[in-house]
CSV table of C-alpha atoms and ligand atoms in Angstrom, one decimal:
chain,number,residue,atom,x,y,z
A,1,MET,CA,79.4,-89.4,7.5
A,2,TYR,CA,82.1,-86.7,6.9
A,3,THR,CA,84.3,-85.5,9.7
A,4,LEU,CA,85.0,-81.8,9.7
A,5,GLY,CA,88.5,-82.3,8.2
A,6,GLU,CA,87.1,-84.5,5.4
A,7,PHE,CA,84.4,-82.0,4.6
A,8,ILE,CA,86.9,-79.1,4.4
A,9,ILE,CA,89.1,-81.1,2.0
A,10,GLU,CA,86.1,-82.2,0.0
A,11,ASN,CA,85.1,-78.5,-0.5
A,12,ARG,CA,88.6,-77.1,-0.8
A,13,ASP,CA,87.9,-75.7,-4.3
A,14,ARG,CA,85.3,-73.4,-2.9
A,15,PHE,CA,87.6,-71.9,-0.3
A,16,LEU,CA,89.6,-68.9,-1.6
A,17,TYR,CA,92.6,-69.3,0.7
A,18,SER,CA,94.9,-72.1,1.8
A,19,THR,CA,93.1,-75.3,2.7
A,20,GLU,CA,96.1,-76.4,4.7
A,21,GLU,CA,95.9,-73.3,6.8
A,22,LEU,CA,92.1,-73.6,7.2
A,23,LEU,CA,92.6,-77.1,8.5
A,24,ARG,CA,95.2,-75.8,11.0
A,25,LEU,CA,92.8,-73.0,12.1
A,26,PHE,CA,90.1,-75.6,12.7
A,27,SER,CA,92.6,-77.9,14.4
A,28,SER,CA,93.2,-75.2,17.0
A,29,ILE,CA,89.4,-74.4,17.3
A,30,LYS,CA,88.4,-78.1,17.7
A,31,LEU,CA,91.1,-78.7,20.3
A,32,ALA,CA,90.0,-75.8,22.4
A,33,ALA,CA,86.3,-76.6,22.0
A,34,LYS,CA,86.9,-80.1,23.3
A,35,ALA,CA,88.8,-78.9,26.3
A,36,ILE,CA,86.1,-76.3,27.1
A,37,ASN,CA,83.3,-78.8,26.5
A,38,LYS,CA,84.9,-81.2,29.0
A,39,GLU,CA,84.8,-78.5,31.7
A,40,VAL,CA,81.4,-77.1,30.8
A,41,ASN,CA,79.9,-80.6,31.1
A,42,LYS,CA,81.1,-81.1,34.6
A,43,ALA,CA,80.7,-77.5,35.8
A,44,GLY,CA,78.3,-78.5,38.5
A,45,LEU,CA,80.7,-81.0,40.0
A,46,THR,CA,83.7,-79.0,40.8
A,47,GLU,CA,83.5,-75.8,42.8
A,48,LYS,CA,86.8,-74.7,41.2
A,49,ILE,CA,85.3,-74.1,37.7
A,50,ILE,CA,81.9,-72.7,38.3
A,51,GLY,CA,80.9,-69.3,39.6
A,52,SER,CA,82.7,-66.0,39.5
A,53,SER,CA,86.4,-65.6,39.2
A,54,GLY,CA,86.2,-62.5,41.3
A,55,ILE,CA,87.6,-60.5,38.4
A,56,THR,CA,85.6,-57.8,36.6
A,57,ASN,CA,86.5,-58.0,32.9
A,58,ILE,CA,87.0,-55.3,30.4
A,59,GLN,CA,83.3,-55.2,29.9
A,60,GLY,CA,82.8,-54.3,33.5
A,61,GLU,CA,81.1,-57.7,33.9
A,62,ASN,CA,81.7,-60.2,36.6
A,63,GLN,CA,84.0,-62.7,34.9
A,64,GLN,CA,83.1,-66.3,35.4
A,65,LYS,CA,85.9,-68.8,36.0
A,66,LEU,CA,85.0,-70.7,32.8
A,67,ASP,CA,85.2,-67.4,30.8
A,68,ASP,CA,88.8,-67.0,31.9
A,69,PHE,CA,89.6,-70.7,31.3
A,70,ALA,CA,88.0,-70.6,27.8
A,71,HIS,CA,90.0,-67.5,27.0
A,72,ARG,CA,93.3,-69.1,28.0
A,73,VAL,CA,92.6,-72.4,26.3
A,74,PHE,CA,92.0,-70.6,22.9
A,75,ILE,CA,95.1,-68.5,23.2
A,76,GLU,CA,97.3,-71.5,23.9
A,77,SER,CA,95.6,-73.6,21.2
A,78,PHE,CA,96.2,-70.9,18.5
A,79,LYS,CA,99.8,-70.4,19.7
A,80,SER,CA,100.6,-74.1,19.4
A,81,ARG,CA,99.4,-74.4,15.8
A,82,ASN,CA,101.3,-71.3,14.5
A,83,VAL,CA,98.5,-70.3,12.2
A,84,VAL,CA,97.2,-67.1,13.9
A,85,CYS,CA,99.3,-63.9,14.3
A,86,GLY,CA,96.9,-62.0,16.6
A,87,ILE,CA,93.8,-62.4,18.7
A,88,ALA,CA,91.2,-60.0,20.1
A,89,SER,CA,89.1,-61.5,22.9
A,90,GLU,CA,86.1,-60.3,24.9
A,91,GLU,CA,88.2,-61.1,28.0
A,92,SER,CA,91.2,-58.9,27.0
A,93,LYS,CA,91.3,-55.1,26.8
A,94,ASP,CA,93.9,-55.0,24.0
A,95,PHE,CA,94.7,-57.4,21.1
A,96,ILE,CA,97.2,-60.1,21.8
A,97,VAL,CA,100.1,-60.7,19.4
A,98,ILE,CA,100.5,-64.5,19.1
A,99,VAL,CA,103.6,-64.6,16.8
A,100,GLU,CA,106.4,-62.2,17.6
A,101,LYS,CA,108.1,-60.3,14.8
A,102,GLY,CA,110.9,-62.2,13.2
A,103,GLU,CA,109.8,-65.6,14.3
A,104,LYS,CA,110.3,-68.1,11.5
A,105,GLU,CA,106.8,-68.5,10.3
A,106,ASN,CA,104.5,-65.5,9.7
A,107,PRO,CA,100.9,-66.6,10.0
A,108,LYS,CA,98.5,-64.2,8.5
A,109,TYR,CA,95.2,-64.9,10.3
A,110,ILE,CA,93.5,-62.6,12.8
A,111,VAL,CA,91.0,-64.1,15.2
A,112,LEU,CA,88.3,-62.2,17.2
A,113,ILE,CA,86.6,-64.3,19.8
A,114,ASP,CA,84.0,-64.4,22.5
A,115,PRO,CA,85.5,-67.4,24.3
A,116,LEU,CA,82.4,-68.2,26.3
A,117,ASP,CA,79.2,-66.2,25.5
A,118,GLY,CA,76.3,-66.4,27.8
A,119,SER,CA,78.5,-67.5,30.7
A,120,SER,CA,76.0,-66.2,33.2
A,121,ASN,CA,74.0,-69.3,32.3
A,122,ILE,CA,76.7,-71.7,33.3
A,123,ASP,CA,75.4,-72.1,36.9
A,124,VAL,CA,71.9,-72.8,35.7
A,125,ASN,CA,72.8,-75.3,33.0
A,126,VAL,CA,71.6,-73.4,30.0
A,127,SER,CA,73.4,-73.7,26.7
A,128,ILE,CA,76.4,-71.4,26.2
A,129,GLY,CA,78.8,-70.9,23.4
A,130,THR,CA,82.1,-69.7,21.8
A,131,ILE,CA,81.8,-67.3,18.9
A,132,PHE,CA,84.8,-66.7,16.5
A,133,SER,CA,85.5,-64.5,13.6
A,134,VAL,CA,88.6,-64.7,11.3
A,135,TYR,CA,90.2,-62.2,8.9
A,136,ILE,CA,93.5,-61.9,7.0
A,137,ARG,CA,95.9,-59.3,8.4
A,138,ARG,CA,96.1,-56.1,6.5
A,139,THR,CA,99.5,-54.9,7.8
A,140,PRO,CA,102.1,-56.5,5.5
A,141,ILE,CA,104.4,-59.1,7.0
A,142,PRO,CA,106.9,-58.6,8.7
A,143,MET,CA,105.5,-55.3,10.1
A,144,ASP,CA,104.0,-55.2,13.6
A,145,LEU,CA,100.3,-55.8,13.8
A,146,THR,CA,98.2,-52.7,14.4
A,147,ILE,CA,94.7,-52.1,15.7
A,148,GLU,CA,93.6,-51.6,12.1
A,149,ASP,CA,94.2,-55.4,11.5
A,150,PHE,CA,91.4,-56.0,14.0
A,151,LEU,CA,89.0,-53.1,13.0
A,152,GLN,CA,88.1,-54.5,9.6
A,153,LYS,CA,84.4,-54.4,8.4
A,154,GLY,CA,82.5,-57.7,8.9
A,155,ASN,CA,82.2,-58.1,5.1
A,156,LYS,CA,86.0,-58.9,5.1
A,157,GLN,CA,85.6,-62.0,7.3
A,158,ILE,CA,87.0,-65.2,5.7
A,159,LEU,CA,85.6,-67.5,8.4
A,160,ALA,CA,83.0,-67.2,11.2
A,161,GLY,CA,81.3,-69.6,13.4
A,162,TYR,CA,80.3,-70.8,16.9
A,163,ILE,CA,80.4,-73.8,19.1
A,164,ILE,CA,77.3,-74.4,21.2
A,165,TYR,CA,77.8,-76.4,24.4
A,166,GLY,CA,74.3,-77.7,24.9
A,167,SER,CA,72.5,-81.1,24.8
A,168,SER,CA,75.2,-81.9,22.3
A,169,THR,CA,78.3,-79.9,21.3
A,170,ILE,CA,77.9,-78.5,17.8
A,171,LEU,CA,80.4,-76.5,15.7
A,172,VAL,CA,78.7,-74.3,13.1
A,173,TYR,CA,80.7,-72.3,10.6
A,174,THR,CA,80.8,-70.5,7.2
A,175,THR,CA,83.6,-69.5,4.9
A,176,GLY,CA,81.1,-67.8,2.5
A,177,ASN,CA,79.8,-71.1,1.0
A,178,GLY,CA,76.8,-71.8,3.1
A,179,VAL,CA,76.5,-72.7,6.8
A,180,HIS,CA,77.4,-76.2,8.0
A,181,GLY,CA,77.1,-77.8,11.5
A,182,PHE,CA,79.2,-80.6,12.9
A,183,THR,CA,78.3,-82.6,16.1
A,184,LEU,CA,81.0,-83.8,18.5
A,185,ASP,CA,81.1,-87.5,19.2
A,186,PRO,CA,82.6,-87.1,22.7
A,187,SER,CA,83.5,-90.9,22.9
A,188,ILE,CA,86.1,-90.4,20.1
A,189,GLY,CA,86.5,-86.6,20.1
A,190,THR,CA,85.5,-86.2,16.5
A,191,PHE,CA,83.2,-83.6,14.9
A,192,TYR,CA,80.9,-85.2,12.3
A,193,LEU,CA,78.8,-83.3,9.7
A,194,SER,CA,75.2,-83.3,11.1
A,195,HIS,CA,73.7,-80.1,9.7
A,196,PRO,CA,74.8,-79.5,6.1
A,197,ASN,CA,73.6,-76.3,4.4
A,198,LEU,CA,71.7,-74.8,7.3
A,199,ARG,CA,69.2,-72.1,6.2
A,200,PHE,CA,66.4,-70.2,7.9
A,201,PRO,CA,63.2,-72.0,7.1
A,202,GLU,CA,60.5,-70.3,5.0
A,203,ILE,CA,58.0,-70.3,7.9
A,204,GLU,CA,58.7,-67.7,10.6
A,205,ARG,CA,57.8,-68.9,14.0
A,206,ILE,CA,59.8,-67.2,16.8
A,207,TYR,CA,60.8,-63.8,18.1
A,208,SER,CA,63.5,-63.6,20.7
A,209,ILE,CA,64.0,-60.4,22.7
A,210,ASN,CA,64.3,-59.6,26.5
A,211,GLU,CA,60.8,-58.1,26.9
A,212,GLY,CA,61.8,-57.2,30.5
A,213,ASN,CA,63.4,-54.1,28.8
A,214,TYR,CA,60.1,-53.2,27.0
A,215,ALA,CA,59.6,-49.9,28.7
A,216,LYS,CA,63.1,-48.8,27.5
A,217,PHE,CA,62.8,-49.9,23.9
A,218,PRO,CA,62.6,-47.5,20.9
A,219,ASN,CA,59.0,-47.2,19.7
A,220,GLY,CA,59.7,-49.1,16.5
A,221,ILE,CA,60.8,-52.1,18.5
A,222,LYS,CA,57.6,-51.9,20.7
A,223,LYS,CA,55.5,-51.8,17.5
A,224,PHE,CA,57.3,-54.8,16.1
A,225,ILE,CA,56.7,-56.8,19.3
A,226,LYS,CA,53.0,-55.9,19.1
A,227,TYR,CA,53.1,-57.0,15.4
A,228,CYS,CA,54.5,-60.4,16.5
A,229,GLN,CA,51.7,-60.8,19.1
A,230,GLU,CA,48.8,-60.0,16.7
A,231,LYS,CA,46.4,-62.7,15.7
A,232,LYS,CA,46.9,-62.4,12.0
A,233,GLU,CA,48.3,-64.5,9.1
A,234,ASN,CA,50.9,-66.8,10.6
A,235,ARG,CA,51.0,-64.9,13.9
A,236,PRO,CA,51.2,-64.6,16.9
A,237,TYR,CA,54.8,-65.9,16.8
A,238,THR,CA,56.1,-67.8,19.7
A,239,ALA,CA,58.3,-65.9,22.2
A,240,ARG,CA,61.6,-67.8,23.0
A,241,TYR,CA,64.6,-66.1,24.8
A,242,ILE,CA,67.2,-67.9,26.9
A,243,GLY,CA,69.6,-65.0,27.3
A,244,SER,CA,72.4,-66.8,25.5
A,245,LEU,CA,73.0,-65.5,22.0
A,246,VAL,CA,74.5,-68.7,20.6
A,247,GLY,CA,71.6,-70.8,22.0
A,248,ASP,CA,68.9,-68.3,20.8
A,249,PHE,CA,70.6,-68.0,17.4
A,250,HIS,CA,71.0,-71.7,16.8
A,251,ARG,CA,67.4,-72.5,17.6
A,252,ASN,CA,66.1,-69.6,15.5
A,253,MET,CA,68.2,-70.5,12.5
A,254,ILE,CA,66.9,-74.1,12.6
A,255,GLN,CA,63.2,-73.4,13.6
A,256,GLY,CA,62.7,-69.9,11.9
A,257,GLY,CA,63.0,-66.9,14.1
A,258,ILE,CA,64.3,-63.4,14.7
A,259,TYR,CA,66.8,-62.4,17.4
A,260,ILE,CA,66.6,-58.8,18.6
A,261,TYR,CA,68.9,-56.9,21.0
A,262,PRO,CA,68.1,-53.3,20.4
A,263,LYS,CA,69.5,-50.2,22.0
A,264,THR,CA,67.8,-49.2,25.3
A,265,GLU,CA,68.0,-46.2,27.6
A,266,HIS,CA,70.4,-48.2,29.7
A,267,SER,CA,72.5,-49.4,26.7
A,268,PRO,CA,72.2,-46.6,24.0
A,269,GLU,CA,74.6,-48.5,21.7
A,270,GLY,CA,73.0,-51.8,22.4
A,271,LYS,CA,74.7,-54.5,24.5
A,272,LEU,CA,76.2,-56.9,22.0
A,273,ARG,CA,79.8,-56.4,20.7
A,274,LEU,CA,80.2,-55.7,17.0
A,275,LEU,CA,83.5,-57.5,16.4
A,276,TYR,CA,83.2,-60.9,18.1
A,277,GLU,CA,79.5,-61.4,18.5
A,278,CYS,CA,77.5,-59.5,15.9
A,279,ASN,CA,79.8,-59.7,12.8
A,280,PRO,CA,80.3,-63.5,13.0
A,281,MET,CA,76.6,-64.0,13.6
A,282,ALA,CA,75.7,-61.6,10.8
A,283,PHE,CA,78.0,-63.5,8.4
A,284,LEU,CA,76.3,-66.8,9.4
A,285,THR,CA,72.9,-65.2,9.1
A,286,GLU,CA,73.4,-64.0,5.5
A,287,GLN,CA,75.0,-67.3,4.5
A,288,ALA,CA,71.9,-69.0,5.9
A,289,GLY,CA,69.6,-66.8,3.7
A,290,GLY,CA,68.8,-64.3,6.4
A,291,LYS,CA,69.4,-60.6,7.1
A,292,ALA,CA,71.4,-58.9,9.9
A,293,SER,CA,71.1,-55.2,10.7
A,294,ASP,CA,71.3,-52.7,13.5
A,295,GLY,CA,67.7,-51.8,12.7
A,296,LYS,CA,68.7,-49.5,9.9
A,297,LYS,CA,72.0,-50.6,8.2
A,298,ARG,CA,73.7,-53.9,7.4
A,299,ILE,CA,75.9,-55.1,10.2
A,300,LEU,CA,78.6,-56.4,7.9
A,301,ASP,CA,79.1,-52.9,6.4
A,302,ILE,CA,79.7,-51.1,9.8
A,303,LYS,CA,83.2,-49.7,10.1
A,304,PRO,CA,84.5,-50.7,13.6
A,305,LEU,CA,86.1,-47.9,15.6
A,306,ASN,CA,87.2,-49.8,18.6
A,307,LEU,CA,87.6,-53.5,19.7
A,308,HIS,CA,84.8,-53.6,22.2
A,309,GLN,CA,82.3,-51.4,20.5
A,310,ARG,CA,78.6,-52.3,20.9
A,311,THR,CA,75.8,-52.2,18.3
A,312,PRO,CA,72.0,-52.8,18.3
A,313,PHE,CA,71.7,-56.3,16.7
A,314,ILE,CA,68.8,-57.8,14.8
A,315,CYS,CA,69.2,-61.1,12.8
A,316,GLY,CA,66.9,-63.6,11.2
A,317,PRO,CA,64.6,-64.3,8.2
A,318,VAL,CA,64.7,-61.5,5.7
A,319,ARG,CA,61.0,-60.8,5.9
A,320,MET,CA,61.0,-60.5,9.7
A,321,VAL,CA,64.0,-58.3,9.8
A,322,SER,CA,62.7,-56.1,7.0
A,323,LYS,CA,59.3,-55.8,8.7
A,324,LEU,CA,61.1,-54.6,11.9
A,325,GLU,CA,63.2,-52.1,9.9
A,326,GLU,CA,59.9,-50.7,8.5
A,327,PHE,CA,58.6,-50.1,12.0
A,328,MET,CA,62.0,-48.4,12.9
A,329,ASP,CA,61.6,-46.1,9.9
A,330,ARG,CA,58.2,-44.8,10.9
B,1,P6P,P1,70.2,-59.8,28.7
B,1,P6P,C1,75.1,-62.8,27.3
B,1,P6P,O1,75.6,-62.0,28.3
B,1,P6P,C2,74.8,-61.9,26.1
B,1,P6P,O2,75.9,-61.3,25.6
B,1,P6P,C3,74.2,-62.8,25.0
B,1,P6P,O3,74.7,-64.0,24.9
B,1,P6P,C4,72.7,-62.7,25.3
B,1,P6P,O4,71.9,-62.9,24.2
B,1,P6P,C5,72.5,-61.4,26.0
B,1,P6P,O5,73.8,-61.0,26.5
B,1,P6P,C6,71.5,-61.4,27.1
B,1,P6P,O6,71.4,-60.1,27.6
B,1,P6P,O7,70.4,-58.3,28.9
B,1,P6P,O8,68.9,-60.1,28.0
B,1,P6P,O9,70.4,-60.6,29.9
């Protein structure tokens, strides 16, 4: 059984950039994931780590203590490996320069991250996750990083993935050569290949959407929901929604389902963030043989305008996403 490092080396000829740097990127990600996994797994035991930090984050959301912990752990882990020059995080208003100008090494990777997505589920023991997205800086070294280094289209990603902290801890990633999942053996702290070449199955089974917002959905979304519930062909589909993007996505990619977070009257641009939620999940979706759009256009082709911009987000099997887009067009 391959470890993550062995798998990367075995497939180094399929990765366009430096394998040594990719190994160092993953070394940072694995270290941080194990530290967060340790805290998530005992969240119910220590008052100090569950619940609200009392801080309202940039999103205007009540920051959970574990959100802040996860944010800090990733920053420190990337700093210590000297492979990342800048980070944009859901928990930070502006991007963070990791390597100051003039320092001896000039790493070229940019990371955008949601350190702990779905954190409102921490106190109720529902799976949560980290989502990451990696680019190569555009501003030439040794110039200062600019916001443009972070506002690249999703089709420029060189690496994207997530860690799901659930019944087991699984790291799932793509570098553009398929989607692969690695399960953590916590007894020795090693990630082993457990889900090679993940792809959406041919059979569609599930639709995931917060139907509590039904009254506020666009008509095309309402029609698609009714389509999912019709007794016809291989429908009705099963409704599954846990309010944690990583958990809903991981289940749907394995079992065959569509995830929908559309715009609503309350969230006219949608709720999910383009840069560190939708772009990485869209890259994974396409690499798993699926389709990801905002209901009309491909997510990976959207030109970002600011770090925390939101977008309507639909991802899943091509046929299901295309059928939803048909309803949106009518
Ligand atoms: P709602 C979690 O806050 C999150 O960003 C995603 O993980 C999740 O899919 C979505 O929001 C849930 O939002 O409005 O349905 O509670």
